């Protein structure tokens, strides 16, 4: 039997990182590459629990887990990160060594790792294996990370990433600026966590890029052209999109509720507001009430993804009294949705989003306008791009009490849905995204070149 290229794919253990790496793994498998997808044990358990039983044997890649040691305390960001970085590298190395010992014809030829899982790149380097770092966020934020040392030297930020002045930060005349309060490592009301993220992720990114043979970005050149010009070695390979014939997506932490697709079939074309705020953001009861009343005020069909842990209340999510009965004829809530299929549905009018990069790139690829409500880290930058650079959306802002009110939601949504320029710009980006991954597109060429290089 001839030797077959074997790639180990390692995401950072979080929903927004597992998802794009899983899509990338599927694309590798489509092109004849053997793929072993390595998750932290607690993430692997979530994924397997979310998958329908009859689908678990039809996955074209191998899903395995490695231990993070003692269960990470997910209420403590810093301790969770330390636990992962301390325990996963040695267990990953043992896994790769065991694979290479037991499979003479399928030795691991390349490690593809999330750029924030820098320790996986270090393991591959120690073992003399080719390594590719995948950037699961926009290339603009990668550029910011790679310029962090220069920003420190220039006296713009201190060694902890804290800006000295409240002013816009420019990397070049061509690239959009950063708000000094909305940087990649900015975390609301968590100063220590922000400093920790800057030290253990942002500064580590510089070393990881130097150690990697490829830097692959889930984006496309035309979307962030001026930022790519700052990093000529970064290769766009996106948007990473799942094919419809794959069935349930094996990268979710919650089981997809596909009943919403049948519900969408019954709604008028271009009428439904799709609202989903990612896997991390949480709201207090007042904010949940304002969201609910906002949808009532708008009065048109909506599909709202409400995770079981979307609230800060231990009792779970509680809607205003009588809300579900009042909106029963035109509103639907689900715990988790097949998002790409939802965004591609002809009944969708817009996307009310937290603007995580996955949601950003998925919505852009489907030509959907945005109402932006960013929460932290890269979401702020993504929202700026959506509203100010690409001009495909509007943004809501919390009031002095930290609440986005029903009245602001109503007024911004009315403005968004009536703006023909935003709709036209959205369709233009959809066309550019499609061309990028079609034969002859920049992302298509970059991905196929990568496939050929790891097969050598």
Tab-separated table of C-alpha atoms in Angstrom:
chain	number	residue	atom	x	y	z
A	1	UNK	CA	0.000	0.000	0.000
A	2	UNK	CA	1.377	3.450	-0.932
A	3	UNK	CA	2.051	6.164	1.568
A	4	UNK	CA	-0.923	8.488	2.115
A	5	UNK	CA	-0.671	12.066	3.360
A	6	UNK	CA	-1.898	12.250	6.937
A	7	UNK	CA	-2.735	15.562	8.588
A	8	UNK	CA	-3.458	16.141	12.270
A	9	UNK	CA	-5.802	19.109	12.824
A	10	UNK	CA	-5.826	20.820	16.232
A	11	UNK	CA	-8.299	23.618	17.103
A	12	UNK	CA	-8.224	25.775	20.199
A	13	UNK	CA	-10.919	24.285	22.477
A	14	UNK	CA	-13.751	26.774	21.965
A	15	UNK	CA	-16.811	26.720	19.679
A	16	UNK	CA	-15.680	29.603	17.484
A	17	UNK	CA	-12.345	27.878	16.865
A	18	UNK	CA	-13.471	24.266	16.484
A	19	UNK	CA	-16.007	25.189	13.786
A	20	UNK	CA	-13.679	26.638	11.095
A	21	UNK	CA	-10.973	24.014	11.747
A	22	UNK	CA	-13.586	21.272	11.304
A	23	UNK	CA	-14.655	22.758	7.971
A	24	UNK	CA	-11.031	22.909	6.902
A	25	UNK	CA	-10.553	19.262	7.939
A	26	UNK	CA	-13.496	18.242	5.754
A	27	UNK	CA	-12.005	20.081	2.775
A	28	UNK	CA	-8.739	18.208	3.297
A	29	UNK	CA	-10.608	14.886	3.365
A	30	UNK	CA	-12.439	15.811	0.152
A	31	UNK	CA	-9.043	16.032	-1.517
A	32	UNK	CA	-7.810	12.611	-0.481
A	33	UNK	CA	-5.986	13.552	2.727
A	34	UNK	CA	-6.299	11.347	5.803
A	35	UNK	CA	-7.325	13.602	8.693
A	36	UNK	CA	-7.142	13.048	12.431
A	37	UNK	CA	-9.048	15.818	14.239
A	38	UNK	CA	-7.759	16.286	17.790
A	39	UNK	CA	-9.983	17.910	20.382
A	40	UNK	CA	-9.592	18.451	24.088
A	41	UNK	CA	-11.484	15.683	25.870
A	42	UNK	CA	-14.240	17.942	27.251
A	43	UNK	CA	-14.822	19.436	23.786
A	44	UNK	CA	-14.848	16.023	22.098
A	45	UNK	CA	-17.566	14.896	24.524
A	46	UNK	CA	-19.709	17.921	23.650
A	47	UNK	CA	-19.374	17.329	19.923
A	48	UNK	CA	-20.203	13.646	20.135
A	49	UNK	CA	-23.225	14.373	22.343
A	50	UNK	CA	-24.514	16.932	19.849
A	51	UNK	CA	-24.282	14.557	16.872
A	52	UNK	CA	-27.205	12.308	15.945
A	53	UNK	CA	-26.307	8.690	16.766
A	54	UNK	CA	-26.781	7.421	13.198
A	55	UNK	CA	-24.378	10.045	11.820
A	56	UNK	CA	-21.375	9.272	14.016
A	57	UNK	CA	-20.216	6.445	11.742
A	58	UNK	CA	-20.429	8.474	8.521
A	59	UNK	CA	-17.825	11.121	9.305
A	60	UNK	CA	-14.999	11.184	6.700
A	61	UNK	CA	-12.338	12.131	9.260
A	62	UNK	CA	-11.151	10.545	12.499
A	63	UNK	CA	-12.238	12.339	15.672
A	64	UNK	CA	-10.010	11.763	18.701
A	65	UNK	CA	-9.492	13.450	22.041
A	66	UNK	CA	-6.584	14.182	24.339
A	67	UNK	CA	-6.685	15.091	27.995
A	68	UNK	CA	-6.313	18.605	29.329
A	69	UNK	CA	-5.490	17.157	32.736
A	70	UNK	CA	-7.749	18.299	35.579
A	71	UNK	CA	-11.037	19.669	34.266
A	72	UNK	CA	-10.513	23.336	33.293
A	73	UNK	CA	-12.453	25.871	35.316
A	74	UNK	CA	-14.381	27.625	32.561
A	75	UNK	CA	-15.567	30.305	34.954
A	76	UNK	CA	-11.910	31.326	35.327
A	77	UNK	CA	-10.526	32.279	31.911
A	78	UNK	CA	-6.896	32.467	33.022
A	79	UNK	CA	-6.844	29.130	34.860
A	80	UNK	CA	-8.622	27.419	31.968
A	81	UNK	CA	-6.025	28.655	29.478
A	82	UNK	CA	-3.164	27.626	31.759
A	83	UNK	CA	-4.586	24.140	32.173
A	84	UNK	CA	-4.939	23.674	28.419
A	85	UNK	CA	-1.444	24.981	27.613
A	86	UNK	CA	0.158	22.897	30.380
A	87	UNK	CA	-1.377	19.517	29.585
A	88	UNK	CA	-2.331	19.321	25.917
A	89	UNK	CA	1.147	19.640	24.313
A	90	UNK	CA	2.665	16.506	25.860
A	91	UNK	CA	-0.505	14.508	25.191
A	92	UNK	CA	-0.582	15.695	21.578
A	93	UNK	CA	3.043	14.666	21.124
A	94	UNK	CA	2.329	11.195	22.527
A	95	UNK	CA	-0.647	10.835	20.160
A	96	UNK	CA	1.419	11.728	17.081
A	97	UNK	CA	4.265	9.440	18.147
A	98	UNK	CA	1.823	6.562	18.626
A	99	UNK	CA	0.256	7.179	15.202
A	100	UNK	CA	3.653	7.175	13.533
A	101	UNK	CA	4.715	4.008	15.350
A	102	UNK	CA	1.571	2.056	14.482
A	103	UNK	CA	0.936	3.276	10.895
A	104	UNK	CA	3.953	2.865	8.636
A	105	UNK	CA	2.096	4.041	5.535
A	106	UNK	CA	0.199	6.899	7.185
A	107	UNK	CA	2.759	8.818	9.216
A	108	UNK	CA	1.651	12.313	10.176
A	109	UNK	CA	3.015	14.559	7.430
A	110	UNK	CA	1.623	17.889	8.647
A	111	UNK	CA	0.054	19.456	11.733
A	112	UNK	CA	-2.631	22.041	10.994
A	113	UNK	CA	-3.337	24.041	14.136
A	114	UNK	CA	-5.401	27.024	15.162
A	115	UNK	CA	-2.958	29.913	15.475
A	116	UNK	CA	-4.149	30.398	19.071
A	117	UNK	CA	-3.193	26.753	19.801
A	118	UNK	CA	0.446	27.815	19.457
A	119	UNK	CA	1.633	24.881	21.546
A	120	UNK	CA	0.520	22.465	18.786
A	121	UNK	CA	2.814	24.243	16.312
A	122	UNK	CA	5.653	23.922	18.840
A	123	UNK	CA	5.017	20.168	19.153
A	124	UNK	CA	5.122	19.740	15.359
A	125	UNK	CA	8.356	21.721	15.176
A	126	UNK	CA	9.994	19.509	17.835
A	127	UNK	CA	8.961	16.408	15.894
A	128	UNK	CA	10.228	17.804	12.578
A	129	UNK	CA	6.754	17.801	10.997
A	130	UNK	CA	5.434	20.399	8.559
A	131	UNK	CA	3.095	22.857	10.213
A	132	UNK	CA	0.330	25.199	9.097
A	133	UNK	CA	-1.257	27.811	11.338
A	134	UNK	CA	-4.921	28.544	10.574
A	135	UNK	CA	-6.211	32.005	11.461
A	136	UNK	CA	-9.877	31.657	12.488
A	137	UNK	CA	-10.380	35.435	12.616
A	138	UNK	CA	-9.903	38.233	10.094
A	139	UNK	CA	-6.459	39.004	8.724
A	140	UNK	CA	-6.730	42.580	10.023
A	141	UNK	CA	-6.587	41.339	13.591
A	142	UNK	CA	-3.680	39.082	12.653
A	143	UNK	CA	-1.893	42.181	11.368
A	144	UNK	CA	-2.576	43.935	14.682
A	145	UNK	CA	-1.082	41.007	16.619
A	146	UNK	CA	2.014	40.891	14.418
A	147	UNK	CA	2.535	44.630	14.903
A	148	UNK	CA	2.129	44.483	18.692
A	149	UNK	CA	5.870	44.747	19.381
A	150	UNK	CA	6.131	47.797	17.127
A	151	UNK	CA	3.167	49.400	18.891
A	152	UNK	CA	4.982	48.888	22.216
A	153	UNK	CA	8.229	50.342	20.818
A	154	UNK	CA	6.335	53.333	19.417
A	155	UNK	CA	4.778	54.092	22.808
A	156	UNK	CA	1.216	53.458	21.609
A	157	UNK	CA	0.538	50.553	24.007
A	158	UNK	CA	2.353	49.326	27.110
A	159	UNK	CA	3.844	45.839	27.599
A	160	UNK	CA	0.413	44.581	28.733
A	161	UNK	CA	-1.330	45.814	25.576
A	162	UNK	CA	-2.984	48.792	27.293
A	163	UNK	CA	-3.117	51.938	25.102
A	164	UNK	CA	-1.550	55.050	26.596
A	165	UNK	CA	-4.065	57.340	24.907
A	166	UNK	CA	-7.705	57.128	23.898
A	167	UNK	CA	-7.114	57.595	20.180
A	168	UNK	CA	-7.387	55.685	16.945
A	169	UNK	CA	-4.553	53.272	16.147
A	170	UNK	CA	-3.344	53.022	12.544
A	171	UNK	CA	-1.089	50.350	11.071
A	172	UNK	CA	-0.974	52.025	7.657
A	173	UNK	CA	-2.721	54.771	5.714
A	174	UNK	CA	-4.657	52.169	3.719
A	175	UNK	CA	-6.023	50.030	6.558
A	176	UNK	CA	-9.015	51.001	8.697
A	177	UNK	CA	-7.987	52.182	12.194
A	178	UNK	CA	-8.632	50.475	15.525
A	179	UNK	CA	-10.526	52.038	18.396
A	180	UNK	CA	-8.072	51.908	21.312
A	181	UNK	CA	-10.826	50.491	23.542
A	182	UNK	CA	-11.763	47.771	21.052
A	183	UNK	CA	-8.565	45.843	20.395
A	184	UNK	CA	-8.261	42.108	19.749
A	185	UNK	CA	-7.379	41.444	23.384
A	186	UNK	CA	-9.996	43.814	24.847
A	187	UNK	CA	-12.276	42.077	27.351
A	188	UNK	CA	-15.058	44.104	29.017
A	189	UNK	CA	-14.611	44.480	32.778
A	190	UNK	CA	-11.772	41.916	32.815
A	191	UNK	CA	-8.502	43.859	32.868
A	192	UNK	CA	-6.399	40.965	34.172
A	193	UNK	CA	-7.844	38.551	31.620
A	194	UNK	CA	-7.161	41.048	28.824
A	195	UNK	CA	-3.528	41.383	29.869
A	196	UNK	CA	-3.199	37.615	30.090
A	197	UNK	CA	-4.671	37.147	26.609
A	198	UNK	CA	-2.292	39.773	25.227
A	199	UNK	CA	0.744	38.029	26.727
A	200	UNK	CA	-0.242	34.400	26.028
A	201	UNK	CA	-1.959	34.789	22.660
A	202	UNK	CA	-1.133	38.069	20.944
A	203	UNK	CA	2.601	38.031	21.592
A	204	UNK	CA	2.730	34.268	21.026
A	205	UNK	CA	1.205	34.817	17.584
A	206	UNK	CA	4.416	36.509	16.440
A	207	UNK	CA	6.463	33.414	17.365
A	208	UNK	CA	3.896	31.039	15.873
A	209	UNK	CA	3.950	32.796	12.505
A	210	UNK	CA	7.737	32.542	12.400
A	211	UNK	CA	7.585	28.814	13.233
A	212	UNK	CA	4.915	27.909	10.658
A	213	UNK	CA	5.406	26.803	7.070
A	214	UNK	CA	2.014	28.207	6.060
A	215	UNK	CA	-0.316	30.895	7.446
A	216	UNK	CA	-3.840	30.122	6.226
A	217	UNK	CA	-6.724	32.529	6.832
A	218	UNK	CA	-10.469	31.856	6.801
A	219	UNK	CA	-11.152	34.901	4.659
A	220	UNK	CA	-10.771	36.039	1.064
A	221	UNK	CA	-8.407	38.572	-0.409
A	222	UNK	CA	-10.986	41.037	-1.712
A	223	UNK	CA	-12.617	41.300	1.725
A	224	UNK	CA	-9.558	42.695	3.545
A	225	UNK	CA	-7.186	43.609	0.731
A	226	UNK	CA	-5.279	46.397	2.505
A	227	UNK	CA	-4.666	44.153	5.537
A	228	UNK	CA	-3.329	41.319	3.382
A	229	UNK	CA	-0.880	43.788	1.906
A	230	UNK	CA	0.619	44.116	5.424
A	231	UNK	CA	1.184	40.344	5.634
A	232	UNK	CA	2.139	39.041	2.178
A	233	UNK	CA	2.782	35.522	3.544
A	234	UNK	CA	-0.798	35.126	4.819
A	235	UNK	CA	-2.822	32.989	2.419
A	236	UNK	CA	-6.612	33.423	2.270
A	237	UNK	CA	-8.400	30.090	1.782
A	238	UNK	CA	-11.934	31.128	2.687
A	239	UNK	CA	-14.711	31.398	3.161
A	240	UNK	CA	-14.725	27.903	4.672
A	241	UNK	CA	-18.247	26.656	4.018
A	242	UNK	CA	-19.791	23.216	4.638
A	243	UNK	CA	-21.447	21.472	1.700
A	244	UNK	CA	-25.167	20.854	2.096
A	245	UNK	CA	-24.776	17.109	1.522
A	246	UNK	CA	-22.581	16.624	4.593
A	247	UNK	CA	-25.509	16.249	6.958
A	248	UNK	CA	-25.299	17.440	10.598
A	249	UNK	CA	-22.171	19.493	11.264
A	250	UNK	CA	-19.768	17.633	13.606
A	251	UNK	CA	-18.349	20.832	15.085
A	252	UNK	CA	-21.233	22.003	17.251
A	253	UNK	CA	-21.381	21.998	21.044
A	254	UNK	CA	-25.192	21.987	20.918
A	255	UNK	CA	-27.430	19.792	18.805
A	256	UNK	CA	-28.795	21.588	15.754
A	257	UNK	CA	-32.535	22.124	15.746
A	258	UNK	CA	-33.377	21.549	12.074
A	259	UNK	CA	-37.081	22.162	12.653
A	260	UNK	CA	-36.352	25.842	12.045
A	261	UNK	CA	-35.620	25.070	8.370
A	262	UNK	CA	-39.157	23.758	7.874
A	263	UNK	CA	-40.447	26.825	9.696
A	264	UNK	CA	-38.428	29.089	7.383
A	265	UNK	CA	-39.996	27.353	4.375
A	266	UNK	CA	-43.357	28.725	5.506
A	267	UNK	CA	-42.213	32.359	5.760
A	268	UNK	CA	-42.315	34.965	2.963
A	269	UNK	CA	-39.111	35.534	1.028
A	270	UNK	CA	-36.789	38.103	2.600
A	271	UNK	CA	-38.966	38.546	5.692
A	272	UNK	CA	-37.187	36.811	8.608
A	273	UNK	CA	-34.821	38.417	11.097
A	274	UNK	CA	-32.259	35.810	12.147
A	275	UNK	CA	-30.830	36.575	15.608
A	276	UNK	CA	-27.889	34.599	17.029
A	277	UNK	CA	-25.232	35.854	19.413
A	278	UNK	CA	-22.603	33.125	19.393
A	279	UNK	CA	-21.459	30.657	22.004
A	280	UNK	CA	-20.007	32.970	24.656
A	281	UNK	CA	-22.096	36.104	25.241
A	282	UNK	CA	-24.477	36.107	28.201
A	283	UNK	CA	-27.282	38.511	29.126
A	284	UNK	CA	-29.017	39.508	32.307
A	285	UNK	CA	-32.789	39.232	32.540
A	286	UNK	CA	-33.342	42.895	31.721
A	287	UNK	CA	-31.479	42.541	28.431
A	288	UNK	CA	-33.334	39.355	27.493
A	289	UNK	CA	-36.607	41.191	28.128
A	290	UNK	CA	-35.504	44.099	25.920
A	291	UNK	CA	-34.575	41.742	23.098
A	292	UNK	CA	-37.932	40.006	23.332
A	293	UNK	CA	-39.895	43.232	23.420
A	294	UNK	CA	-37.772	44.532	20.547
A	295	UNK	CA	-38.851	41.627	18.333
A	296	UNK	CA	-42.457	42.281	19.336
A	297	UNK	CA	-42.161	45.952	18.408
A	298	UNK	CA	-40.719	45.118	14.992
A	299	UNK	CA	-43.589	42.726	14.429
A	300	UNK	CA	-42.193	40.667	11.568
A	301	UNK	CA	-40.994	37.043	11.435
A	302	UNK	CA	-37.916	36.262	13.502
A	303	UNK	CA	-35.803	33.211	14.314
A	304	UNK	CA	-33.934	33.686	17.591
A	305	UNK	CA	-31.185	31.323	18.785
A	306	UNK	CA	-31.281	31.241	22.586
A	307	UNK	CA	-28.679	28.972	24.184
A	308	UNK	CA	-29.534	27.319	27.478
A	309	UNK	CA	-26.600	29.242	29.024
A	310	UNK	CA	-27.434	32.565	27.372
A	311	UNK	CA	-28.446	34.073	30.702
A	312	UNK	CA	-26.527	34.892	33.861
A	313	UNK	CA	-29.403	33.413	35.868
A	314	UNK	CA	-28.752	29.865	37.111
A	315	UNK	CA	-32.438	29.082	36.564
A	316	UNK	CA	-31.982	29.492	32.809
A	317	UNK	CA	-33.609	31.695	30.202
A	318	UNK	CA	-36.978	33.204	31.067
A	319	UNK	CA	-38.965	35.170	28.488
A	320	UNK	CA	-41.377	37.965	29.453
A	321	UNK	CA	-44.760	36.674	30.576
A	322	UNK	CA	-46.939	35.837	27.580
A	323	UNK	CA	-44.156	36.539	25.050
A	324	UNK	CA	-44.226	33.175	23.306
A	325	UNK	CA	-48.014	33.246	23.014
A	326	UNK	CA	-48.018	36.784	21.572
A	327	UNK	CA	-45.370	36.051	18.920
A	328	UNK	CA	-46.397	32.450	18.274
A	329	UNK	CA	-47.630	33.141	14.750
A	330	UNK	CA	-44.473	34.837	13.511
A	331	UNK	CA	-41.599	34.084	15.907
A	332	UNK	CA	-39.549	30.974	16.660
A	333	UNK	CA	-36.787	30.290	19.204
A	334	UNK	CA	-34.300	27.415	19.119
A	335	UNK	CA	-31.319	26.500	21.293
A	336	UNK	CA	-28.945	26.057	18.336
A	337	UNK	CA	-29.479	26.351	14.588
A	338	UNK	CA	-27.793	24.983	11.436
A	339	UNK	CA	-26.553	28.510	10.819
A	340	UNK	CA	-25.132	28.217	7.317
A	341	UNK	CA	-28.340	26.624	6.043
A	342	UNK	CA	-30.397	29.274	7.808
A	343	UNK	CA	-28.391	32.151	6.319
A	344	UNK	CA	-28.702	30.627	2.847
A	345	UNK	CA	-32.497	30.351	3.122
A	346	UNK	CA	-34.419	32.737	0.830
A	347	UNK	CA	-36.722	33.835	3.661
A	348	UNK	CA	-33.878	35.489	5.619
A	349	UNK	CA	-33.896	39.308	5.561
A	350	UNK	CA	-30.970	40.111	7.876
A	351	UNK	CA	-28.685	38.807	10.602
A	352	UNK	CA	-28.794	40.299	14.124
A	353	UNK	CA	-25.348	39.139	15.246
A	354	UNK	CA	-22.550	39.400	17.817
A	355	UNK	CA	-20.162	39.552	14.818
A	356	UNK	CA	-17.846	36.695	15.705
A	357	UNK	CA	-15.685	35.947	12.675
A	358	UNK	CA	-17.496	32.722	11.790
A	359	UNK	CA	-20.842	34.506	11.781
A	360	UNK	CA	-19.300	37.402	9.870
A	361	UNK	CA	-17.792	35.287	7.099
A	362	UNK	CA	-20.884	33.051	6.874
A	363	UNK	CA	-23.265	35.982	6.546
A	364	UNK	CA	-21.047	37.810	4.058
A	365	UNK	CA	-20.910	34.640	1.940
A	366	UNK	CA	-24.721	34.561	1.824
A	367	UNK	CA	-25.250	38.236	1.036
A	368	UNK	CA	-27.079	38.979	4.283
A	369	UNK	CA	-27.199	42.505	5.859
A	370	UNK	CA	-26.239	42.813	9.547
A	371	UNK	CA	-27.466	44.424	12.702
A	372	UNK	CA	-24.292	44.316	14.818
A	373	UNK	CA	-24.066	43.873	18.577
A	374	UNK	CA	-20.396	43.038	19.283
A	375	UNK	CA	-19.412	41.726	22.698
A	376	UNK	CA	-15.611	41.492	22.970
A	377	UNK	CA	-12.218	40.722	21.315
A	378	UNK	CA	-12.342	40.532	17.488
A	379	UNK	CA	-16.088	41.159	17.337
A	380	UNK	CA	-15.533	44.905	17.688
A	381	UNK	CA	-13.238	45.036	14.672
A	382	UNK	CA	-15.537	42.812	12.643
A	383	UNK	CA	-18.437	45.128	13.410
A	384	UNK	CA	-16.395	48.138	12.277
A	385	UNK	CA	-15.660	46.425	8.978
A	386	UNK	CA	-19.309	45.469	8.498
A	387	UNK	CA	-20.635	48.958	9.150
A	388	UNK	CA	-17.878	51.347	8.057
A	389	UNK	CA	-15.715	49.545	5.484
A	390	UNK	CA	-17.990	47.100	3.681
A	391	UNK	CA	-21.148	49.084	4.505
A	392	UNK	CA	-23.350	46.027	4.854
A	393	UNK	CA	-24.799	46.712	8.297
A	394	UNK	CA	-25.623	48.961	11.234
A	395	UNK	CA	-24.594	48.732	14.894
A	396	UNK	CA	-26.532	48.975	18.151
A	397	UNK	CA	-24.939	50.420	21.290
A	398	UNK	CA	-25.705	49.786	24.980
A	399	UNK	CA	-27.076	52.760	26.929
A	400	UNK	CA	-25.556	54.156	30.140
A	401	UNK	CA	-26.911	51.133	32.023
A	402	UNK	CA	-25.282	48.704	29.615
A	403	UNK	CA	-28.584	47.763	27.951
A	404	UNK	CA	-29.495	47.721	24.261
A	405	UNK	CA	-33.089	48.875	24.447
A	406	UNK	CA	-36.098	47.587	22.531
A	407	UNK	CA	-36.548	51.044	20.970
A	408	UNK	CA	-33.013	51.138	19.569
A	409	UNK	CA	-33.404	47.602	18.218
A	410	UNK	CA	-36.654	48.614	16.541
A	411	UNK	CA	-35.324	51.858	14.998
A	412	UNK	CA	-32.036	50.362	13.767
A	413	UNK	CA	-33.788	47.323	12.335
A	414	UNK	CA	-36.299	49.474	10.465
A	415	UNK	CA	-33.448	51.548	9.029
A	416	UNK	CA	-31.433	48.465	8.069
A	417	UNK	CA	-34.259	46.677	6.289
A	418	UNK	CA	-35.164	49.754	4.233
A	419	UNK	CA	-31.590	50.571	3.149
A	420	UNK	CA	-31.175	49.485	-0.472
A	421	UNK	CA	-27.479	50.437	-0.566
A	422	UNK	CA	-26.706	48.030	2.276
A	423	UNK	CA	-28.637	45.289	0.499
A	424	UNK	CA	-26.760	45.925	-2.767
A	425	UNK	CA	-23.376	45.962	-1.022
A	426	UNK	CA	-24.235	42.673	0.686
A	427	UNK	CA	-24.947	41.002	-2.641
A	428	UNK	CA	-21.657	42.312	-4.074
A	429	UNK	CA	-19.705	40.702	-1.224
A	430	UNK	CA	-21.607	37.464	-1.737
A	431	UNK	CA	-20.491	37.427	-5.365
A	432	UNK	CA	-16.850	38.131	-4.421
A	433	UNK	CA	-16.920	35.378	-1.796
A	434	UNK	CA	-18.284	32.882	-4.295
A	435	UNK	CA	-15.662	33.766	-6.900
A	436	UNK	CA	-12.835	33.435	-4.349
A	437	UNK	CA	-13.527	29.745	-3.704
A	438	UNK	CA	-14.462	28.871	-7.287
A	439	UNK	CA	-11.900	27.527	-9.730
A	440	UNK	CA	-9.553	30.367	-10.635
A	441	UNK	CA	-10.257	32.341	-7.428
A	442	UNK	CA	-7.451	33.342	-5.070
A	443	UNK	CA	-8.709	31.210	-2.167
A	444	UNK	CA	-9.234	28.214	-4.449
A	445	UNK	CA	-5.693	28.448	-5.806
A	446	UNK	CA	-4.163	28.892	-2.352
A	447	UNK	CA	-5.982	25.866	-0.976
A	448	UNK	CA	-5.111	23.603	-3.914
A	449	UNK	CA	-1.460	24.683	-3.755
A	450	UNK	CA	-1.438	23.797	-0.067
A	451	UNK	CA	-2.873	20.346	-0.846
A	452	UNK	CA	-0.178	19.697	-3.446
A	453	UNK	CA	2.591	20.849	-1.125
A	454	UNK	CA	1.597	18.589	1.772
A	455	UNK	CA	1.273	15.649	-0.618
A	456	UNK	CA	4.903	16.033	-1.721
